[in-house]
């Protein structure tokens, strides 16, 4: 084991030996400022030296508890054994031929796994890409080719990427869209069933939101013009919103009745993150197309569109692809990631993480009225912070809590349309002791506000 090795062998402990960021990280930050575009920010300016399990070790020797997983990417833990083993073997064999030029078996194996794991027992096919935004963009291409229609419907608070088309699909202006327009046309946004903020109460949310969304589609667009409806079964950048129960089935049924391709964007919520292989399974949703990325390959860039064979085959030969799409090393990593998820039953581990976190966070919510709501499923949990005695968003408290956690060696992320949500995405392999230690730090940060 070399000095730089991380992965599961890395000591699973929090260790703060310098101020955060430490002097070596500050030196690297100065180098970054000199040569990296200013638009490429960083949540926490510490530079990672190695990582594994539930911790990140920086160049100054600090070991931070990881409640971010690289934004739900390293769900199996950094440098998981099966990921490293399979990717290393593939690196030694060959690194690239381009799947569209001279294909290879790992690409097929990943597609076979996706056909088996995604919801529904119909015939399925997949196409592999590099990023979540690419997957969503290609889902739109496929839906348009299949339906011969153009309009695409998305929802308030949704996030789907940073390319021109996916910026149009994304709801939030800053920092994702501001100054980057004009955006792609034929994109329409409708209401989302956001229980905490529904004006007539969460008990009315599902039906009223579905009625409003369907009415807008019917009257303002025309269902016969809609190629695809795209929604995250649990919203990511929008604030880890779980649409009110009944909303997703209503929208999916409307799509089916009107020949619209229903696309589940599971890029952040997929691959065991919510305690199921895919979040849409919670209400028995079987999407026509499902987009995946992030947790699929244990940290290597890979994404996919998987769906009904007849829809996936609508695009003409050569119409889908990309030079690096389905890179063989990334495919090998994905097979290792799925192997780890199966062997370690990471769905069960995600559910246990959710039990522990929700119990602790609900106790905090009873103590601090800053916490408007605790929500989420499995290891995709969030708290929405509000001003005392109201539902007014409180991004200031969110920022202060985030900074306090970082200083104590806990990496947490923010999210939400209003910048007032703390989200927690720990690796699914994190130990319960580290999980509780991280929650202790969060509790201390609340006490110090």
Short mmCIF file of C-alpha atoms in Angstrom, two decimals:
data_model
loop_
_atom_site.label_atom_id
_atom_site.label_comp_id
_atom_site.label_asym_id
_atom_site.label_seq_id
_atom_site.Cartn_x
_atom_site.Cartn_y
_atom_site.Cartn_z
CA UNK A 1 0.00 0.00 0.00
CA UNK A 2 1.61 3.27 -1.11
CA UNK A 3 1.51 6.43 0.92
CA UNK A 4 -0.97 7.99 -1.49
CA UNK A 5 -3.44 5.09 -1.47
CA UNK A 6 -6.99 5.90 -0.45
CA UNK A 7 -10.14 3.89 -0.93
CA UNK A 8 -11.58 1.57 1.72
CA UNK A 9 -8.20 1.21 3.47
CA UNK A 10 -8.08 4.90 4.38
CA UNK A 11 -8.49 5.56 8.12
CA UNK A 12 -12.13 6.36 8.76
CA UNK A 13 -11.69 9.25 11.15
CA UNK A 14 -12.16 12.99 11.26
CA UNK A 15 -8.90 14.82 11.83
CA UNK A 16 -8.46 18.59 11.88
CA UNK A 17 -4.78 19.57 12.21
CA UNK A 18 -4.80 23.02 10.57
CA UNK A 19 -7.25 25.80 9.94
CA UNK A 20 -9.51 24.88 7.03
CA UNK A 21 -8.34 25.62 4.42
CA UNK A 22 -4.77 24.95 5.50
CA UNK A 23 -1.59 26.57 4.15
CA UNK A 24 -0.96 24.05 1.36
CA UNK A 25 -4.56 24.33 0.19
CA UNK A 26 -4.25 28.11 0.23
CA UNK A 27 -1.14 27.90 -1.96
CA UNK A 28 -2.98 25.67 -4.42
CA UNK A 29 -5.94 28.03 -4.37
CA UNK A 30 -3.66 30.90 -5.41
CA UNK A 31 -2.38 28.75 -8.31
CA UNK A 32 -5.98 27.94 -9.26
CA UNK A 33 -6.93 31.61 -9.27
CA UNK A 34 -4.06 32.32 -11.64
CA UNK A 35 -4.81 29.65 -14.23
CA UNK A 36 -8.38 28.29 -13.87
CA UNK A 37 -11.37 30.21 -15.23
CA UNK A 38 -13.16 32.21 -12.54
CA UNK A 39 -16.47 30.60 -13.42
CA UNK A 40 -15.21 27.30 -12.02
CA UNK A 41 -15.92 27.74 -8.31
CA UNK A 42 -15.47 25.52 -5.29
CA UNK A 43 -17.74 24.82 -2.33
CA UNK A 44 -14.79 24.36 0.02
CA UNK A 45 -11.30 25.45 -1.10
CA UNK A 46 -9.42 22.46 0.32
CA UNK A 47 -7.47 20.30 -2.10
CA UNK A 48 -7.96 16.57 -1.75
CA UNK A 49 -4.97 14.24 -1.63
CA UNK A 50 -6.82 10.95 -1.15
CA UNK A 51 -10.28 9.74 -0.22
CA UNK A 52 -12.20 6.62 0.64
CA UNK A 53 -15.18 5.37 2.60
CA UNK A 54 -16.72 8.36 4.31
CA UNK A 55 -13.70 10.70 4.44
CA UNK A 56 -11.66 13.10 2.31
CA UNK A 57 -8.03 13.81 3.25
CA UNK A 58 -6.57 17.12 2.11
CA UNK A 59 -3.02 18.13 1.28
CA UNK A 60 -2.55 19.59 4.80
CA UNK A 61 -3.39 16.28 6.50
CA UNK A 62 -6.93 17.17 7.53
CA UNK A 63 -9.46 14.35 7.23
CA UNK A 64 -12.99 15.59 6.60
CA UNK A 65 -16.23 13.67 6.98
CA UNK A 66 -17.83 13.55 3.55
CA UNK A 67 -21.54 14.40 3.39
CA UNK A 68 -21.34 15.26 -0.33
CA UNK A 69 -20.02 12.23 -2.28
CA UNK A 70 -18.90 14.57 -5.07
CA UNK A 71 -22.61 15.48 -5.49
CA UNK A 72 -23.94 11.91 -5.25
CA UNK A 73 -21.20 10.45 -7.46
CA UNK A 74 -19.04 8.34 -5.12
CA UNK A 75 -21.97 6.46 -3.61
CA UNK A 76 -19.86 3.29 -3.35
CA UNK A 77 -17.05 5.29 -1.72
CA UNK A 78 -14.00 6.76 -3.39
CA UNK A 79 -11.73 4.21 -5.07
CA UNK A 80 -14.00 1.30 -4.18
CA UNK A 81 -12.19 -2.02 -4.57
CA UNK A 82 -14.30 -3.39 -7.44
CA UNK A 83 -14.21 -0.06 -9.27
CA UNK A 84 -10.42 0.15 -9.04
CA UNK A 85 -9.93 -3.52 -9.91
CA UNK A 86 -12.08 -3.44 -13.02
CA UNK A 87 -10.96 0.00 -14.21
CA UNK A 88 -7.28 -0.89 -13.70
CA UNK A 89 -7.63 -4.07 -15.75
CA UNK A 90 -9.34 -2.13 -18.52
CA UNK A 91 -6.64 0.59 -18.43
CA UNK A 92 -4.02 -2.09 -18.98
CA UNK A 93 -5.97 -3.56 -21.91
CA UNK A 94 -6.89 -0.38 -23.81
CA UNK A 95 -8.21 3.07 -22.95
CA UNK A 96 -10.18 4.09 -26.04
CA UNK A 97 -11.21 3.03 -29.50
CA UNK A 98 -14.48 4.99 -29.71
CA UNK A 99 -17.55 2.82 -29.37
CA UNK A 100 -18.85 4.19 -32.68
CA UNK A 101 -15.69 3.10 -34.49
CA UNK A 102 -14.54 -0.19 -32.98
CA UNK A 103 -16.88 -1.30 -30.17
CA UNK A 104 -16.11 -3.40 -27.10
CA UNK A 105 -17.91 -5.70 -24.67
CA UNK A 106 -17.97 -3.46 -21.51
CA UNK A 107 -20.32 -1.05 -23.30
CA UNK A 108 -22.77 -3.90 -23.94
CA UNK A 109 -22.39 -5.20 -20.37
CA UNK A 110 -23.34 -1.81 -18.91
CA UNK A 111 -26.41 -1.64 -21.17
CA UNK A 112 -27.39 -5.16 -20.08
CA UNK A 113 -27.15 -4.13 -16.43
CA UNK A 114 -29.24 -1.02 -17.08
CA UNK A 115 -31.91 -3.09 -18.81
CA UNK A 116 -32.07 -5.37 -15.78
CA UNK A 117 -31.99 -2.70 -13.06
CA UNK A 118 -34.26 0.05 -14.39
CA UNK A 119 -38.03 -0.16 -13.74
CA UNK A 120 -40.28 -2.22 -16.00
CA UNK A 121 -40.06 -5.63 -17.64
CA UNK A 122 -40.42 -4.39 -21.24
CA UNK A 123 -37.64 -4.66 -23.82
CA UNK A 124 -35.07 -1.91 -23.17
CA UNK A 125 -32.07 -0.42 -24.88
CA UNK A 126 -29.50 2.16 -23.76
CA UNK A 127 -27.06 4.68 -25.18
CA UNK A 128 -24.04 5.81 -23.15
CA UNK A 129 -22.66 9.33 -22.80
CA UNK A 130 -20.29 11.34 -20.60
CA UNK A 131 -22.44 13.54 -18.37
CA UNK A 132 -25.92 14.01 -17.01
CA UNK A 133 -26.55 17.01 -19.24
CA UNK A 134 -25.60 14.94 -22.30
CA UNK A 135 -27.99 12.21 -21.21
CA UNK A 136 -30.90 14.63 -20.81
CA UNK A 137 -30.15 16.34 -24.10
CA UNK A 138 -30.09 13.00 -25.89
CA UNK A 139 -33.33 11.93 -24.20
CA UNK A 140 -34.94 14.98 -25.79
CA UNK A 141 -33.46 14.07 -29.19
CA UNK A 142 -34.78 10.53 -28.89
CA UNK A 143 -38.25 11.67 -27.77
CA UNK A 144 -38.49 14.13 -30.65
CA UNK A 145 -37.39 11.50 -33.16
CA UNK A 146 -39.99 9.05 -31.81
CA UNK A 147 -42.98 11.39 -31.52
CA UNK A 148 -42.19 13.74 -34.42
CA UNK A 149 -43.08 16.55 -32.03
CA UNK A 150 -40.98 19.41 -30.66
CA UNK A 151 -42.25 20.75 -27.31
CA UNK A 152 -40.64 19.69 -24.04
CA UNK A 153 -42.29 20.18 -20.64
CA UNK A 154 -40.33 20.60 -17.41
CA UNK A 155 -41.20 21.72 -13.89
CA UNK A 156 -40.63 24.54 -11.42
CA UNK A 157 -37.45 24.00 -9.35
CA UNK A 158 -36.09 21.42 -11.80
CA UNK A 159 -32.42 21.12 -12.73
CA UNK A 160 -31.22 19.27 -15.81
CA UNK A 161 -27.77 20.61 -16.72
CA UNK A 162 -25.59 23.42 -18.03
CA UNK A 163 -25.57 22.97 -21.82
CA UNK A 164 -27.68 25.37 -23.84
CA UNK A 165 -30.68 23.04 -24.09
CA UNK A 166 -30.43 21.81 -20.50
CA UNK A 167 -30.06 25.38 -19.21
CA UNK A 168 -33.39 26.05 -20.89
CA UNK A 169 -34.80 23.02 -19.08
CA UNK A 170 -33.35 24.16 -15.73
CA UNK A 171 -35.47 26.47 -13.58
CA UNK A 172 -32.95 28.36 -11.46
CA UNK A 173 -31.32 31.44 -12.95
CA UNK A 174 -28.27 32.03 -10.72
CA UNK A 175 -25.69 30.57 -11.10
CA UNK A 176 -26.79 28.20 -13.87
CA UNK A 177 -28.36 30.45 -16.52
CA UNK A 178 -27.57 34.08 -15.72
CA UNK A 179 -25.99 35.85 -18.69
CA UNK A 180 -25.78 32.75 -20.88
CA UNK A 181 -28.88 33.12 -23.06
CA UNK A 182 -30.62 33.02 -25.45
CA UNK A 183 -31.69 29.47 -24.74
CA UNK A 184 -33.14 26.66 -26.82
CA UNK A 185 -36.81 27.12 -27.82
CA UNK A 186 -39.87 24.92 -27.37
CA UNK A 187 -39.30 24.42 -23.61
CA UNK A 188 -42.26 24.99 -21.29
CA UNK A 189 -42.34 25.05 -17.48
CA UNK A 190 -45.31 24.02 -15.33
CA UNK A 191 -46.01 23.85 -11.56
CA UNK A 192 -44.44 21.23 -9.31
CA UNK A 193 -46.14 19.63 -6.30
CA UNK A 194 -43.88 21.15 -3.59
CA UNK A 195 -45.73 20.17 -0.40
CA UNK A 196 -43.92 22.48 2.05
CA UNK A 197 -44.64 25.58 -0.02
CA UNK A 198 -48.04 24.73 -1.55
CA UNK A 199 -50.34 27.62 -0.69
CA UNK A 200 -53.42 25.56 0.17
CA UNK A 201 -51.47 23.02 2.21
CA UNK A 202 -49.63 19.75 1.55
CA UNK A 203 -52.86 17.74 1.69
CA UNK A 204 -54.09 19.50 -1.48
CA UNK A 205 -50.75 19.67 -3.21
CA UNK A 206 -50.69 16.58 -5.44
CA UNK A 207 -54.11 16.99 -7.03
CA UNK A 208 -54.01 20.76 -7.41
CA UNK A 209 -50.49 20.81 -8.82
CA UNK A 210 -51.25 18.01 -11.26
CA UNK A 211 -54.46 19.76 -12.37
CA UNK A 212 -52.59 23.04 -12.90
CA UNK A 213 -49.73 21.40 -14.77
CA UNK A 214 -52.02 19.40 -17.05
CA UNK A 215 -54.24 22.41 -17.67
CA UNK A 216 -51.25 24.53 -18.71
CA UNK A 217 -49.95 21.82 -21.01
CA UNK A 218 -53.34 21.34 -22.60
CA UNK A 219 -54.24 25.01 -23.00
CA UNK A 220 -50.89 26.71 -23.58
CA UNK A 221 -48.95 24.09 -25.55
CA UNK A 222 -51.35 21.40 -26.73
CA UNK A 223 -50.66 17.86 -25.60
CA UNK A 224 -50.44 16.79 -29.26
CA UNK A 225 -47.34 19.02 -29.63
CA UNK A 226 -45.41 17.66 -26.64
CA UNK A 227 -42.56 15.26 -27.31
CA UNK A 228 -41.44 14.74 -23.71
CA UNK A 229 -42.23 15.51 -20.10
CA UNK A 230 -39.05 15.49 -17.99
CA UNK A 231 -39.02 15.39 -14.20
CA UNK A 232 -36.71 14.42 -11.35
CA UNK A 233 -38.57 11.95 -9.07
CA UNK A 234 -36.73 13.63 -6.19
CA UNK A 235 -35.49 17.06 -7.22
CA UNK A 236 -31.79 17.70 -6.72
CA UNK A 237 -30.63 21.29 -7.18
CA UNK A 238 -34.19 22.46 -6.61
CA UNK A 239 -33.91 21.52 -2.94
CA UNK A 240 -34.35 17.74 -2.55
CA UNK A 241 -38.08 18.19 -3.00
CA UNK A 242 -40.18 15.04 -2.94
CA UNK A 243 -43.24 15.76 -5.11
CA UNK A 244 -46.44 15.11 -3.15
CA UNK A 245 -47.60 11.50 -3.39
CA UNK A 246 -49.88 11.03 -6.36
CA UNK A 247 -48.39 13.84 -8.46
CA UNK A 248 -45.90 11.73 -10.42
CA UNK A 249 -48.45 9.01 -11.29
CA UNK A 250 -50.91 11.65 -12.48
CA UNK A 251 -48.33 13.25 -14.76
CA UNK A 252 -47.09 9.87 -16.02
CA UNK A 253 -50.67 8.77 -16.80
CA UNK A 254 -51.34 12.02 -18.66
CA UNK A 255 -48.21 11.45 -20.73
CA UNK A 256 -49.24 7.90 -21.57
CA UNK A 257 -52.75 8.91 -22.57
CA UNK A 258 -51.39 11.56 -24.93
CA UNK A 259 -48.48 9.73 -26.57
CA UNK A 260 -45.91 11.84 -24.70
CA UNK A 261 -42.56 10.31 -23.72
CA UNK A 262 -42.25 10.40 -19.91
CA UNK A 263 -38.61 10.91 -18.89
CA UNK A 264 -37.41 10.33 -15.32
CA UNK A 265 -34.23 12.29 -14.67
CA UNK A 266 -32.53 10.07 -12.07
CA UNK A 267 -29.08 11.57 -12.45
CA UNK A 268 -28.81 12.57 -8.77
CA UNK A 269 -31.38 10.21 -7.26
CA UNK A 270 -30.46 6.98 -9.02
CA UNK A 271 -28.34 3.95 -8.10
CA UNK A 272 -29.40 3.22 -4.53
CA UNK A 273 -29.24 6.84 -3.35
CA UNK A 274 -32.86 6.89 -2.08
CA UNK A 275 -32.84 3.31 -0.78
CA UNK A 276 -34.13 1.90 -4.07
CA UNK A 277 -32.27 1.42 -7.32
CA UNK A 278 -34.24 4.37 -8.69
CA UNK A 279 -36.41 6.93 -6.91
CA UNK A 280 -39.31 6.56 -9.34
CA UNK A 281 -39.87 3.03 -7.99
CA UNK A 282 -41.34 4.53 -4.80
CA UNK A 283 -44.69 5.12 -6.52
CA UNK A 284 -44.37 2.35 -9.08
CA UNK A 285 -43.54 4.71 -11.93
CA UNK A 286 -42.21 2.99 -15.05
CA UNK A 287 -40.76 5.77 -17.20
CA UNK A 288 -40.47 5.55 -20.97
CA UNK A 289 -36.91 6.86 -20.71
CA UNK A 290 -34.65 7.20 -17.68
CA UNK A 291 -31.47 9.30 -17.56
CA UNK A 292 -28.61 8.31 -15.26
CA UNK A 293 -25.09 9.54 -14.49
CA UNK A 294 -23.38 10.56 -11.19
CA UNK A 295 -23.50 7.35 -9.09
CA UNK A 296 -23.31 5.00 -12.08
CA UNK A 297 -19.51 4.64 -12.31
CA UNK A 298 -17.96 5.28 -8.90
CA UNK A 299 -16.40 8.60 -9.90
CA UNK A 300 -15.60 8.14 -13.58
CA UNK A 301 -17.56 10.11 -16.20
CA UNK A 302 -20.39 8.05 -17.59
CA UNK A 303 -24.08 8.66 -18.29
CA UNK A 304 -26.90 6.81 -19.96
CA UNK A 305 -30.34 7.05 -21.51
CA UNK A 306 -32.25 3.83 -21.01
CA UNK A 307 -35.75 3.18 -22.25
CA UNK A 308 -38.31 1.30 -24.23
CA UNK A 309 -36.60 -0.36 -27.17
CA UNK A 310 -39.01 1.05 -29.74
CA UNK A 311 -38.42 4.59 -28.49
CA UNK A 312 -34.64 4.21 -28.20
CA UNK A 313 -34.51 2.86 -31.76
CA UNK A 314 -36.31 5.91 -33.18
CA UNK A 315 -33.07 7.80 -33.77
CA UNK A 316 -31.35 6.95 -37.06
CA UNK A 317 -28.00 5.16 -37.11
CA UNK A 318 -25.26 7.66 -36.31
CA UNK A 319 -27.73 10.05 -34.66
CA UNK A 320 -26.61 9.16 -31.14
CA UNK A 321 -23.12 9.00 -29.74
CA UNK A 322 -20.01 11.06 -29.06
CA UNK A 323 -16.27 10.45 -29.19
CA UNK A 324 -15.91 9.51 -25.53
CA UNK A 325 -19.43 8.26 -24.83
CA UNK A 326 -19.28 4.90 -23.07
CA UNK A 327 -15.49 5.03 -22.66
CA UNK A 328 -14.25 1.49 -21.86
CA UNK A 329 -12.55 2.46 -18.59
CA UNK A 330 -15.68 4.27 -17.39
CA UNK A 331 -17.79 1.25 -18.40
CA UNK A 332 -15.50 -1.05 -16.41
CA UNK A 333 -15.83 1.28 -13.42
CA UNK A 334 -19.62 1.20 -13.75
CA UNK A 335 -19.61 -2.58 -13.68
CA UNK A 336 -17.50 -2.41 -10.52
CA UNK A 337 -19.83 0.14 -8.98
CA UNK A 338 -22.92 -1.99 -9.69
CA UNK A 339 -21.09 -5.06 -8.36
CA UNK A 340 -20.41 -3.18 -5.11
CA UNK A 341 -24.02 -2.00 -4.83
CA UNK A 342 -25.29 -5.53 -5.22
CA UNK A 343 -22.77 -7.29 -2.96
CA UNK A 344 -22.98 -4.76 -0.13
CA UNK A 345 -26.75 -4.18 -0.50
CA UNK A 346 -26.32 -0.44 -0.67
CA UNK A 347 -30.07 0.06 -0.96
CA UNK A 348 -30.39 -1.27 2.60
CA UNK A 349 -27.46 0.87 3.72
CA UNK A 350 -29.05 3.96 2.18
CA UNK A 351 -32.29 3.25 4.03
CA UNK A 352 -30.38 2.89 7.31
CA UNK A 353 -28.58 6.19 6.69
CA UNK A 354 -31.99 7.80 6.17
CA UNK A 355 -33.31 6.37 9.43
CA UNK A 356 -30.35 7.67 11.42
CA UNK A 357 -30.28 11.09 9.78
CA UNK A 358 -34.01 11.73 9.92
CA UNK A 359 -34.22 10.80 13.60
CA UNK A 360 -31.40 13.20 14.45
CA UNK A 361 -32.59 15.98 12.14
CA UNK A 362 -36.21 15.78 13.29
CA UNK A 363 -34.98 16.14 16.87
CA UNK A 364 -33.07 19.24 15.79
CA UNK A 365 -36.19 20.57 14.06
CA UNK A 366 -38.12 20.31 17.31
CA UNK A 367 -35.44 22.39 19.01
CA UNK A 368 -34.77 25.01 16.33
CA UNK A 369 -37.55 26.71 14.41
CA UNK A 370 -34.99 27.66 11.79
CA UNK A 371 -35.66 24.23 10.35
CA UNK A 372 -38.84 24.50 8.33
CA UNK A 373 -38.80 20.94 7.03
CA UNK A 374 -36.76 17.75 7.10
CA UNK A 375 -37.26 15.77 3.88
CA UNK A 376 -35.85 13.23 1.51
CA UNK A 377 -35.40 9.48 1.31
CA UNK A 378 -32.53 7.13 2.01
CA UNK A 379 -29.20 8.92 1.81
CA UNK A 380 -30.68 11.89 -0.05
CA UNK A 381 -31.80 14.03 2.90
CA UNK A 382 -32.19 17.78 3.35
CA UNK A 383 -33.34 20.46 5.75
CA UNK A 384 -34.97 23.65 4.55
CA UNK A 385 -34.03 26.68 6.65
CA UNK A 386 -36.44 29.54 7.23
CA UNK A 387 -36.63 32.70 9.29
CA UNK A 388 -38.11 32.28 12.73
CA UNK A 389 -41.89 32.12 12.80
CA UNK A 390 -42.32 32.06 9.02
CA UNK A 391 -41.59 30.13 5.84
CA UNK A 392 -39.41 32.93 4.50
CA UNK A 393 -36.22 31.37 3.10
CA UNK A 394 -33.11 31.88 5.23
CA UNK A 395 -30.04 31.60 2.99
CA UNK A 396 -27.98 33.56 5.54
CA UNK A 397 -28.39 30.87 8.19
CA UNK A 398 -27.71 28.22 5.56
CA UNK A 399 -24.42 29.86 4.66
CA UNK A 400 -23.39 30.30 8.29
CA UNK A 401 -24.13 26.67 9.13
CA UNK A 402 -22.26 25.47 6.07
CA UNK A 403 -19.18 27.50 7.00
CA UNK A 404 -19.28 26.30 10.61
CA UNK A 405 -19.48 22.66 9.50
CA UNK A 406 -16.59 23.10 7.10
CA UNK A 407 -14.41 24.61 9.80
CA UNK A 408 -15.00 21.57 12.00
CA UNK A 409 -14.15 19.09 9.26
CA UNK A 410 -17.59 18.21 7.88
CA UNK A 411 -18.19 18.73 4.17
CA UNK A 412 -21.82 19.68 3.52
CA UNK A 413 -23.51 21.14 0.46
CA UNK A 414 -26.28 23.65 -0.05
CA UNK A 415 -29.05 23.56 -2.64
CA UNK A 416 -32.50 24.92 -3.40
CA UNK A 417 -34.08 27.55 -5.59
CA UNK A 418 -33.89 29.98 -2.67
CA UNK A 419 -30.39 28.95 -1.50
CA UNK A 420 -31.80 27.88 1.87
CA UNK A 421 -31.45 24.10 1.87
CA UNK A 422 -28.68 22.02 3.43
CA UNK A 423 -28.42 18.70 1.59
CA UNK A 424 -26.75 15.55 2.80
CA UNK A 425 -25.38 12.97 0.37
CA UNK A 426 -22.98 10.77 2.34
CA UNK A 427 -21.33 7.81 0.61
CA UNK A 428 -23.57 4.79 1.09
CA UNK A 429 -20.62 2.93 2.64
CA UNK A 430 -20.07 5.49 5.42
CA UNK A 431 -19.76 4.04 8.91
CA UNK A 432 -22.50 4.85 11.39
CA UNK A 433 -19.96 6.29 13.82
CA UNK A 434 -18.79 8.83 11.24
CA UNK A 435 -22.38 9.55 10.25
CA UNK A 436 -23.30 10.38 13.84
CA UNK A 437 -20.11 12.39 14.35
CA UNK A 438 -21.03 14.50 11.36
CA UNK A 439 -24.50 15.05 12.77
CA UNK A 440 -22.93 16.02 16.10
CA UNK A 441 -20.96 18.72 14.26
CA UNK A 442 -24.13 19.97 12.59
CA UNK A 443 -25.90 20.07 15.94
CA UNK A 444 -23.02 22.08 17.37
CA UNK A 445 -23.23 24.51 14.48
CA UNK A 446 -26.92 25.10 15.22
CA UNK A 447 -26.16 25.66 18.89
CA UNK A 448 -23.53 28.26 17.98
CA UNK A 449 -25.77 30.31 15.66
#
